[in-house]
PDB file of C-alpha atoms in Angstrom:
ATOM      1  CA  UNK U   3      12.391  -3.338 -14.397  1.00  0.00           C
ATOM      2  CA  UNK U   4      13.613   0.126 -14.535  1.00  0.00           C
ATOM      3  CA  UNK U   5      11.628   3.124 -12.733  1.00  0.00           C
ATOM      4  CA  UNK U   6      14.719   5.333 -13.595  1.00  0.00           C
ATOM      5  CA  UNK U   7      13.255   9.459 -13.419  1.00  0.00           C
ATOM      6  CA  UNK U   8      10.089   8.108 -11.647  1.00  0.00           C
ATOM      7  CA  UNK U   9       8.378   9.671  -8.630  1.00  0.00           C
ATOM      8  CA  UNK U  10       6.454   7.809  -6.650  1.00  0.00           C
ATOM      9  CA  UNK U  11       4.682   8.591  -2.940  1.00  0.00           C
ATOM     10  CA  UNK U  12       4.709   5.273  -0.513  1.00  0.00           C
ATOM     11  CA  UNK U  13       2.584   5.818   2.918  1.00  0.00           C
ATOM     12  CA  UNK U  14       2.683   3.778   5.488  1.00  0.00           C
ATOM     13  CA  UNK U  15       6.685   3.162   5.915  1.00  0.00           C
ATOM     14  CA  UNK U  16       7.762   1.330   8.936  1.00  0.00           C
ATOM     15  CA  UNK U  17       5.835  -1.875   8.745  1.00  0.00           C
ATOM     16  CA  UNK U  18       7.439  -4.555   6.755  1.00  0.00           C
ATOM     17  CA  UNK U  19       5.327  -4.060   3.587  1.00  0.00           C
ATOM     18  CA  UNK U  20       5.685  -0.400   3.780  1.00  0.00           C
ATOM     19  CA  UNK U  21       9.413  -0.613   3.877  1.00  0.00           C
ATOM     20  CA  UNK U  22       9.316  -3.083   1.406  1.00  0.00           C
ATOM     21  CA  UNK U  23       7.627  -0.956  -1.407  1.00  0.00           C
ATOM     22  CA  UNK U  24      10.030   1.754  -1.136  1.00  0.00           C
ATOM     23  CA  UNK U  25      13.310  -0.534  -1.321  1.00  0.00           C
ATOM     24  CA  UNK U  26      12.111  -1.793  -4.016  1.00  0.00           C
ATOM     25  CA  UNK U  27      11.091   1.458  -5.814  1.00  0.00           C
ATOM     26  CA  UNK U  28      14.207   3.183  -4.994  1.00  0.00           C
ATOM     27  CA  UNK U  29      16.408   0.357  -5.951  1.00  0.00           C
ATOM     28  CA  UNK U  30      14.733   0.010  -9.262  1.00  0.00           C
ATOM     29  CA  UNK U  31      15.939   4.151  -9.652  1.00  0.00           C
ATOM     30  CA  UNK U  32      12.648   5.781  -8.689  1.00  0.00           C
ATOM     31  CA  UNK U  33      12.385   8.913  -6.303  1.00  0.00           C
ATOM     32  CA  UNK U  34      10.825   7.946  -3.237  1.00  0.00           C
ATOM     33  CA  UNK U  35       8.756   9.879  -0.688  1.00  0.00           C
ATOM     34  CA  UNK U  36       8.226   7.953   2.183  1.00  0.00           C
ATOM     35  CA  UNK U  37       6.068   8.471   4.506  1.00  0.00           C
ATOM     36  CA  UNK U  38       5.472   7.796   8.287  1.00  0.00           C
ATOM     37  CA  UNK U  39       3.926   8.621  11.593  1.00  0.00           C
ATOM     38  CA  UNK U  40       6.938   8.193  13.644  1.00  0.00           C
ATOM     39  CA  UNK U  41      10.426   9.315  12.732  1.00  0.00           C
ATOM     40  CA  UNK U  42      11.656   5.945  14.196  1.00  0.00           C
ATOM     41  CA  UNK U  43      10.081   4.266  11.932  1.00  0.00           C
ATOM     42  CA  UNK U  44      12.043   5.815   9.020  1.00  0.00           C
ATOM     43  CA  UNK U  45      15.530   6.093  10.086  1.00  0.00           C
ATOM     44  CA  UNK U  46      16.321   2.738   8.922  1.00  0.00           C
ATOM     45  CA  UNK U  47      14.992   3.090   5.522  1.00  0.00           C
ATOM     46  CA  UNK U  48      17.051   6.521   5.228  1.00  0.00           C
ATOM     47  CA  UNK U  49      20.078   5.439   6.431  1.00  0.00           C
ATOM     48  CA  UNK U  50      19.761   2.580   4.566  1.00  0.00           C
ATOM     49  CA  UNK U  51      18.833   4.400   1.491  1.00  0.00           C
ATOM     50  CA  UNK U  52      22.018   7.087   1.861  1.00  0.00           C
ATOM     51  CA  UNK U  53      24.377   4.240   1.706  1.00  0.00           C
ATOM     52  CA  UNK U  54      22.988   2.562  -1.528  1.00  0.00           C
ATOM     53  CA  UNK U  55      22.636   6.370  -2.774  1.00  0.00           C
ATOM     54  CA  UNK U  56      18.609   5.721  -3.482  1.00  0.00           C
ATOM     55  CA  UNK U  57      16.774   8.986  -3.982  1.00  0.00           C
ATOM     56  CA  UNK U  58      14.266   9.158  -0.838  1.00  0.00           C
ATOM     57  CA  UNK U  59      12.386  11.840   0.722  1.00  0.00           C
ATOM     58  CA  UNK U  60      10.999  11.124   3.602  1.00  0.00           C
ATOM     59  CA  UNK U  61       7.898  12.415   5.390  1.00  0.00           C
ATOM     60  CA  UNK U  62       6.526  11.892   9.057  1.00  0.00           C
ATOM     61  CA  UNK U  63       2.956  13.005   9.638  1.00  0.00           C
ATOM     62  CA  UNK U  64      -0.573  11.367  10.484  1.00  0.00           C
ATOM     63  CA  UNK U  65      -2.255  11.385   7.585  1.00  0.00           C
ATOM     64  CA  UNK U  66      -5.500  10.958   9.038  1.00  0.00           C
ATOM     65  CA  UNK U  67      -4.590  14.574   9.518  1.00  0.00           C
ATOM     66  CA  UNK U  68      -5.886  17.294   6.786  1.00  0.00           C
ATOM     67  CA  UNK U  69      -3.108  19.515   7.392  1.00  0.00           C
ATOM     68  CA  UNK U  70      -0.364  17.089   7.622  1.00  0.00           C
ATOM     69  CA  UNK U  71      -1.639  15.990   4.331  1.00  0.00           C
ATOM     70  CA  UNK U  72      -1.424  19.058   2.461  1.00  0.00           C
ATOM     71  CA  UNK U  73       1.762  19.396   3.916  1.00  0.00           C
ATOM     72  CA  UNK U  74       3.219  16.440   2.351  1.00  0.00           C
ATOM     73  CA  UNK U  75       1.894  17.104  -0.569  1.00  0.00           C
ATOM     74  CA  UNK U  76       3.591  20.464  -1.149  1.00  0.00           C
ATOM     75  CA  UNK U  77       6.840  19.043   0.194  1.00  0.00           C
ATOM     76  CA  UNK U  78       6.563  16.134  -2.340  1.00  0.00           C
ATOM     77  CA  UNK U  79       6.467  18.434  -4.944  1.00  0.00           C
ATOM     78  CA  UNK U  80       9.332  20.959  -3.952  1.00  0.00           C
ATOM     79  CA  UNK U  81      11.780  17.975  -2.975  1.00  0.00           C
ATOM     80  CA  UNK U  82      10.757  15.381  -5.360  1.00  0.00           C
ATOM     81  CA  UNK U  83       8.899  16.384  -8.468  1.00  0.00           C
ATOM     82  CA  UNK U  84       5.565  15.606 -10.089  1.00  0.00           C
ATOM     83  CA  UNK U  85       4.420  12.243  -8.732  1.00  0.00           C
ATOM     84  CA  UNK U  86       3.728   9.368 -10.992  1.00  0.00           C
ATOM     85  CA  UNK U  87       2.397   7.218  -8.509  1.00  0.00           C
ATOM     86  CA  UNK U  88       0.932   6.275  -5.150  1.00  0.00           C
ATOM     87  CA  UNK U  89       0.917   3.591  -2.802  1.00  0.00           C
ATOM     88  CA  UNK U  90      -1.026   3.698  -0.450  1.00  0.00           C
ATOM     89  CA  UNK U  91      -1.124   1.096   2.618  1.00  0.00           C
ATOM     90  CA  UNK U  92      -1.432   3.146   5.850  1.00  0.00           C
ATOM     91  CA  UNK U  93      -3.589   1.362   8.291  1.00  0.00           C
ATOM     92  CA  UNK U  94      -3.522  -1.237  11.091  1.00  0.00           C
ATOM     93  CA  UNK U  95      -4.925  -4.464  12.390  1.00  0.00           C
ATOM     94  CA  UNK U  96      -7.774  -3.060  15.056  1.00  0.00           C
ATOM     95  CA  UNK U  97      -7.892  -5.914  18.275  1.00  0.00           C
ATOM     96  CA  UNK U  98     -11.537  -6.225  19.688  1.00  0.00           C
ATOM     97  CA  UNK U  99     -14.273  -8.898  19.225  1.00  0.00           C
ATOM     98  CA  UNK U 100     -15.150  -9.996  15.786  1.00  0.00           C
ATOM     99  CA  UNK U 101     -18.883  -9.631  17.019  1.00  0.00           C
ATOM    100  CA  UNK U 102     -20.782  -6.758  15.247  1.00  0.00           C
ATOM    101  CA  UNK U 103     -23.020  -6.528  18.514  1.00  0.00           C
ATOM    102  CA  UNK U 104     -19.542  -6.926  20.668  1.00  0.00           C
ATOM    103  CA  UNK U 105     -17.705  -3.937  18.746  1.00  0.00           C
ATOM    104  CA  UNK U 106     -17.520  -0.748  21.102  1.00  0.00           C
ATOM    105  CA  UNK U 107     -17.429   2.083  19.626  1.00  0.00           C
ATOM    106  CA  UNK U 108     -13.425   3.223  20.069  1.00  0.00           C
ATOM    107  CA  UNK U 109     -13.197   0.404  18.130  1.00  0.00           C
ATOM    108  CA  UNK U 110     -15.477   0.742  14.914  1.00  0.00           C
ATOM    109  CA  UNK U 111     -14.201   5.126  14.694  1.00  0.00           C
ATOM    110  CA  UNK U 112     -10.303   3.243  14.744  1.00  0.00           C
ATOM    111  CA  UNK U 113     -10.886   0.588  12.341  1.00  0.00           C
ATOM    112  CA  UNK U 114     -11.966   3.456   9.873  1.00  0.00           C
ATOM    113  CA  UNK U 115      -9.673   6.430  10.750  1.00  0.00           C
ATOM    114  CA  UNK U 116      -6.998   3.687  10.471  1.00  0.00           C
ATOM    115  CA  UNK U 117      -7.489   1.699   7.771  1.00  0.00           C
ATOM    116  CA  UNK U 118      -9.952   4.361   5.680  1.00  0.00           C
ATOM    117  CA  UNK U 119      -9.754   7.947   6.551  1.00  0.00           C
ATOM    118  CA  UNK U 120      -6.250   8.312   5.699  1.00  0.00           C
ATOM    119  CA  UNK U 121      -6.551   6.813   2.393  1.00  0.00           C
ATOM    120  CA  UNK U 122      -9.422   8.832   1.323  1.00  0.00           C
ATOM    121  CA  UNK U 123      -7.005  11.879   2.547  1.00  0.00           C
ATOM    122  CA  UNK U 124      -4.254  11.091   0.516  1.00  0.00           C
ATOM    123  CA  UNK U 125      -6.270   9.914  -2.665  1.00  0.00           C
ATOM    124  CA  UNK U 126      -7.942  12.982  -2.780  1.00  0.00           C
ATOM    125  CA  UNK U 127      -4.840  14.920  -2.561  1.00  0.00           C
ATOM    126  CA  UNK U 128      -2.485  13.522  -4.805  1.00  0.00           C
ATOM    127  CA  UNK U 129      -5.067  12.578  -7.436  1.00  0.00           C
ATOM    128  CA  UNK U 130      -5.447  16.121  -8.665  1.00  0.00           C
ATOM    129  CA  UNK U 131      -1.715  16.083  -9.218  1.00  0.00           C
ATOM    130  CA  UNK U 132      -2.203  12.895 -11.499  1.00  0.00           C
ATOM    131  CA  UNK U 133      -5.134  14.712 -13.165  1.00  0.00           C
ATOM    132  CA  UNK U 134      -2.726  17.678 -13.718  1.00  0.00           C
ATOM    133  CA  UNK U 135      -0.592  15.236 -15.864  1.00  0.00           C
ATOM    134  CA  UNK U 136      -3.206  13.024 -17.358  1.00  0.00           C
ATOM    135  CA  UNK U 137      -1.569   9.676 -16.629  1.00  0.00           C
ATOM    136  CA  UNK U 138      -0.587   7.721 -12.852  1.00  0.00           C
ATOM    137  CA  UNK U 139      -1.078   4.928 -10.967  1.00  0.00           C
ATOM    138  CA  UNK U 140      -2.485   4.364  -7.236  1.00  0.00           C
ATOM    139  CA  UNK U 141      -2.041   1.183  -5.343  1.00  0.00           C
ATOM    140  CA  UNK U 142      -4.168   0.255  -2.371  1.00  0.00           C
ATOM    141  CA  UNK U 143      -3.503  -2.214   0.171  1.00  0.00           C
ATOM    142  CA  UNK U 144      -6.726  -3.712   1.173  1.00  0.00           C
ATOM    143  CA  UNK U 145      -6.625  -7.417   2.653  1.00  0.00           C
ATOM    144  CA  UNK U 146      -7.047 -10.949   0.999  1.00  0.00           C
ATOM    145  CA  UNK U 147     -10.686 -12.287   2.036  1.00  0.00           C
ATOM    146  CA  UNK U 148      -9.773 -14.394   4.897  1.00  0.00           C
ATOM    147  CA  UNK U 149      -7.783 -11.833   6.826  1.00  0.00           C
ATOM    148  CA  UNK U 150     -10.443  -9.246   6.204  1.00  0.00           C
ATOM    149  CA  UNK U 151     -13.130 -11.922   7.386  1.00  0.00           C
ATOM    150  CA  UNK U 152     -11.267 -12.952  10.416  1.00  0.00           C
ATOM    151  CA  UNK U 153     -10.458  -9.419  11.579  1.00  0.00           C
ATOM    152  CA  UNK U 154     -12.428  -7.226  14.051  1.00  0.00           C
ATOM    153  CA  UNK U 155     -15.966  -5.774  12.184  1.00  0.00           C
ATOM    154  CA  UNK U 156     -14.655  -2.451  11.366  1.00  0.00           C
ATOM    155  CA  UNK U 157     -11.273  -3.581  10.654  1.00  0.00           C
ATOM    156  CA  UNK U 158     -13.320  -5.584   7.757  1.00  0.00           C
ATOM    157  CA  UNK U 159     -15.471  -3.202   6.907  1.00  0.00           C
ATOM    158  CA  UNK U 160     -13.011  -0.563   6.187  1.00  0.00           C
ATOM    159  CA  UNK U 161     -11.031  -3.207   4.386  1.00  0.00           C
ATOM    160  CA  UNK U 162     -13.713  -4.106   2.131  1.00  0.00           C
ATOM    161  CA  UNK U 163     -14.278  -0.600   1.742  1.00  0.00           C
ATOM    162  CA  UNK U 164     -11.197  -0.247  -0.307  1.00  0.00           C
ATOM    163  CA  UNK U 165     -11.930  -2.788  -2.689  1.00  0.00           C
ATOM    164  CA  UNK U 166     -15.325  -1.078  -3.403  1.00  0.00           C
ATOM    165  CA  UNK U 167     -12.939   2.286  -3.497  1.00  0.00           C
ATOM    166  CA  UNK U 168     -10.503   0.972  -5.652  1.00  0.00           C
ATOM    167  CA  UNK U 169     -13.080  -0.137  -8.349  1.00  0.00           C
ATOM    168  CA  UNK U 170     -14.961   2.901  -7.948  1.00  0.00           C
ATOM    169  CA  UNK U 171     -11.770   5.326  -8.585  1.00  0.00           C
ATOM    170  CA  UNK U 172     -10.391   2.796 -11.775  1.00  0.00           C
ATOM    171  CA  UNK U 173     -14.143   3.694 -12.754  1.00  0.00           C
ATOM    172  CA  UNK U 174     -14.213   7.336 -12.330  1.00  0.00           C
ATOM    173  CA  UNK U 175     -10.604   8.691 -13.595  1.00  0.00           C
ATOM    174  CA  UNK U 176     -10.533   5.849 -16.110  1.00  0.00           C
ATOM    175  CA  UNK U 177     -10.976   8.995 -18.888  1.00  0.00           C
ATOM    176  CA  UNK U 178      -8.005  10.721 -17.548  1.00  0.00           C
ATOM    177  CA  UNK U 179      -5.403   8.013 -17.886  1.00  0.00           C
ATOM    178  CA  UNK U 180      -5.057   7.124 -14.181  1.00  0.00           C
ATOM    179  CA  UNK U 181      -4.919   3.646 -13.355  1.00  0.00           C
ATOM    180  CA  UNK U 182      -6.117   2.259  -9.795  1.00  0.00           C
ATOM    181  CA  UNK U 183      -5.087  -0.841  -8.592  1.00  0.00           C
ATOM    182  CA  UNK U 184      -5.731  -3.077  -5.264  1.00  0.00           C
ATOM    183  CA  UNK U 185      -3.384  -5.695  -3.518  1.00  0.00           C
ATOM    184  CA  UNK U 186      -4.881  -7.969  -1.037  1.00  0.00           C
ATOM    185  CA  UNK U 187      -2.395  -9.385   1.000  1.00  0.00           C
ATOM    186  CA  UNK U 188      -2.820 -12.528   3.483  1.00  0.00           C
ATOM    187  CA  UNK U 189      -1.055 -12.671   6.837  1.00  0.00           C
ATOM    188  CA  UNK U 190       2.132 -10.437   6.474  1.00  0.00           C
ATOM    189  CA  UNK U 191       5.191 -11.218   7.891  1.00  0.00           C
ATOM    190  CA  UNK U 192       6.888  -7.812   8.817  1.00  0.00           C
ATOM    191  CA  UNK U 193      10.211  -9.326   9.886  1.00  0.00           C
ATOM    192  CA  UNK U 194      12.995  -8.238   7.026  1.00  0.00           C
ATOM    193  CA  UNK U 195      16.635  -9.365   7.673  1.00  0.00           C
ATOM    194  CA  UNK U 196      17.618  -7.071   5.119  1.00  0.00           C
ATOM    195  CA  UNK U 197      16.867  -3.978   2.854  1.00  0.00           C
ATOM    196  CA  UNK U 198      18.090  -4.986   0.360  1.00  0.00           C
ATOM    197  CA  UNK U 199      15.515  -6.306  -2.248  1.00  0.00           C
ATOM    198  CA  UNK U 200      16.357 -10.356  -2.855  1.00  0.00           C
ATOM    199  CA  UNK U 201      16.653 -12.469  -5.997  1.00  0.00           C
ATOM    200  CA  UNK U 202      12.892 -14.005  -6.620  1.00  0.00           C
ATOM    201  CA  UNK U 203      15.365 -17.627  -6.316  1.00  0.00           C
ATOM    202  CA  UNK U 204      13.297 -20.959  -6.094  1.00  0.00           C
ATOM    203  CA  UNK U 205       9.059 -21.282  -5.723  1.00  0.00           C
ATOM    204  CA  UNK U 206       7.733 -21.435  -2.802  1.00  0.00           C
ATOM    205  CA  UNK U 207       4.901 -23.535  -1.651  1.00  0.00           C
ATOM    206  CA  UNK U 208       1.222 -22.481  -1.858  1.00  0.00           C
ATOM    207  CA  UNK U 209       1.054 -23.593   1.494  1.00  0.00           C
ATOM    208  CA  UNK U 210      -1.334 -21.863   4.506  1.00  0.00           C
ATOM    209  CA  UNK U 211       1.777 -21.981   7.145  1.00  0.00           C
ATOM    210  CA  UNK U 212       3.876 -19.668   4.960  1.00  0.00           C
ATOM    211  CA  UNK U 213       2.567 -15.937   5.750  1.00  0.00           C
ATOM    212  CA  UNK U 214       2.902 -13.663   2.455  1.00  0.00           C
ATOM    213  CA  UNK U 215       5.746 -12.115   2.368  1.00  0.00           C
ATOM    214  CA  UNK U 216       6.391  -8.548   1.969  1.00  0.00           C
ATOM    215  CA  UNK U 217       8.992  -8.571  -0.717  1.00  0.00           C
ATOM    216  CA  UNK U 218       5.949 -10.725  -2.318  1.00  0.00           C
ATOM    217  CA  UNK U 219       3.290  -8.214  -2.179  1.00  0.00           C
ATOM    218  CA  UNK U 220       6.155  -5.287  -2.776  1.00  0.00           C
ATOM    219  CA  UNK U 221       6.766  -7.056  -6.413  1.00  0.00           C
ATOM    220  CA  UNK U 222       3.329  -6.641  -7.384  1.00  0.00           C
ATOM    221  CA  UNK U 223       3.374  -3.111  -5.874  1.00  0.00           C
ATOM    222  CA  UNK U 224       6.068  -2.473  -8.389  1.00  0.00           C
ATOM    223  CA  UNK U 225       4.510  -3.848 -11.109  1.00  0.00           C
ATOM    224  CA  UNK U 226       1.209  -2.371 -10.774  1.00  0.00           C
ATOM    225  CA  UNK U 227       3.135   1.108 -10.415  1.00  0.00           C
ATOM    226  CA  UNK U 228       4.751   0.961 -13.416  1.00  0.00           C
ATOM    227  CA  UNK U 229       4.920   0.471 -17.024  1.00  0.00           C
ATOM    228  CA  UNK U 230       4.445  -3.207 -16.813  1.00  0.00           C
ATOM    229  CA  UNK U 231       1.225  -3.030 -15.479  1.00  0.00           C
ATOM    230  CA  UNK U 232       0.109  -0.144 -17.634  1.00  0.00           C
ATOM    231  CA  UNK U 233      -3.428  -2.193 -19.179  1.00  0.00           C
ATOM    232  CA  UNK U 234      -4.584  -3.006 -15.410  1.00  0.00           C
ATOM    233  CA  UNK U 235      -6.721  -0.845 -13.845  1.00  0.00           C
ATOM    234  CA  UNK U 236      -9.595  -1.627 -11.379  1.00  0.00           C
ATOM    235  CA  UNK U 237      -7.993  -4.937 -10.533  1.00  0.00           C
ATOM    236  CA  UNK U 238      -8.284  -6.493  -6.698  1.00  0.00           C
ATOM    237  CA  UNK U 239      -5.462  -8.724  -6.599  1.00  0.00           C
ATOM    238  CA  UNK U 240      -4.911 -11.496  -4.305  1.00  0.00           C
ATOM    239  CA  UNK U 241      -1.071 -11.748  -3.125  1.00  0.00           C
ATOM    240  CA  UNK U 242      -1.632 -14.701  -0.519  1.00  0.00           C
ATOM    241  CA  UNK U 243      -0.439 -18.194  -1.886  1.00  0.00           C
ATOM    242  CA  UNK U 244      -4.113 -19.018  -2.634  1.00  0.00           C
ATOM    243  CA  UNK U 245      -4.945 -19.082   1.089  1.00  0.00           C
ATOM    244  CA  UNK U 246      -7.766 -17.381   0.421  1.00  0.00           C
ATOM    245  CA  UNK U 247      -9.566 -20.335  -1.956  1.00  0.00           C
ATOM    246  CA  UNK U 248      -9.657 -22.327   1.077  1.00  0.00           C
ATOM    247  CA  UNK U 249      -7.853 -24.702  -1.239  1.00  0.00           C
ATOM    248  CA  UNK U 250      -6.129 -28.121   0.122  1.00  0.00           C
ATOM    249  CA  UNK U 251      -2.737 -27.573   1.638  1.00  0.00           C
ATOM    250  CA  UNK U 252       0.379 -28.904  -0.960  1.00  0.00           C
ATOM    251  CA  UNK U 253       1.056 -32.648  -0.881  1.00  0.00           C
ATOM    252  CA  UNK U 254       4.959 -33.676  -0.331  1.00  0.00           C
ATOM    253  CA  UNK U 255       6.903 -34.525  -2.874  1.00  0.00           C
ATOM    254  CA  UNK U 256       9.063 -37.001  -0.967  1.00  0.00           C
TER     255      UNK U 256
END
């Protein structure tokens, strides 16, 4: 799949997924403005990026932050061009008690700063750009059912507030030909030996012990971005091996 002459904004850069997404993008020929908190945690992405000659732009800022959001946007659009596109997967596991009655509050005004605020913060900044165009896609990283059931409360709740969110928005800018979309990834595995986006090479097993991958979750990114995906709108989409159907583990073959 080609994204040749496509912009697209990817928050959250620096954790495997993040990373992931704009590899991918970028090596498939789209402009990519990626974006960060720390400026460590986008040096390997840009350097990696100059020597494959991928268009990147990228960003650091909190974008829990009203200003540093505006300020992204304007920068997107003087270095980069009209945006086509969004992902948007800033946010963080919050530690604490999984008791409601446990949770202190430091803990519930993270969970939703973290894995909320900042989304609501971008959305509503880069969606007026889509509406300028009439036509886009957003992607949201929420979490598949069993991580956001095992998680702290408000890690949950802000979670689950993004699948609400995402069905909402696919709802509301449905008449302006802007497509929302959700991924629910399981347990991520952040490690990535490499850059470089791999071959999709053999199937893997649907089994529990294998964490989702982020090139995994990063493929349906993609595809949900682009013109592959352009029917799908309002879609949650489960990228964890079935983990979450609490489905029998694969029987051996040998």
């Amino acid at each position: 799949m080609t994204m040749k002459g496509r912009v697209f904004l990817v928050a959250g850069v620096g954790s495997g997924l993040g990373s992931a997404v704009t590899a991918l993008l970028a090596s498939q020929g789209a402009t990519v403005v990626a974006v960060a908190r720390r400026r460590d945690s986008l040096a390997p992405v840009e350097a990696h990026a100059r020597a494959r000659g991928w268009a990147l732009r990228p960003f650091q800022g909190d974008l829990s932050e009203a200003e540093d959001v505006d300020r992204l946007v304007s920068t997107a659009l003087k270095e980069a061009g009209p945006l086509d596109g969004a992902c948007l997967q800033t946010g963080r596991w919050i530690a604490g008690d999984t008791l409601l009655h446990k949770t202190t509050d430091q803990e519930w005004t993270e969970g939703l700063r973290s894995n909320l605020d900042a989304i609501f913060r971008v959305g509503r900044a880069v969606l007026p750009l889509l509406l300028e165009r009439r036509r886009g896609s957003l992607v949201l990283v929420s979490a598949a059912d069993r991580v956001r059931w095992s998680g702290n409360v408000a890690y949950c709740v802000a979670k689950g507030g993004l699948v609400d969110l995402t069905r909402k928005l696919a709802r509301d800018y449905r008449p302006y030909g802007i497509r929302v979309n959700a991924v629910l990834p399981g347990t991520m595995e952040h490690d990535l030996p490499s850059l470089d986006p791999p071959d999709v090479g053999r199937p893997l097993p649907l089994a529990n012990a294998s964490g989702s991958g982020s090139w995994e979750v990063a493929r349906m990114v993609s595809y949900l971005l682009g013109d592959e995906g352009r029917w799908i709108t309002g879609a949650t989409i489960p990228v964890d091996g079935g983990y979450s159907t609490f489905a029998a583990e694969p029987t051996s073959s040998g």
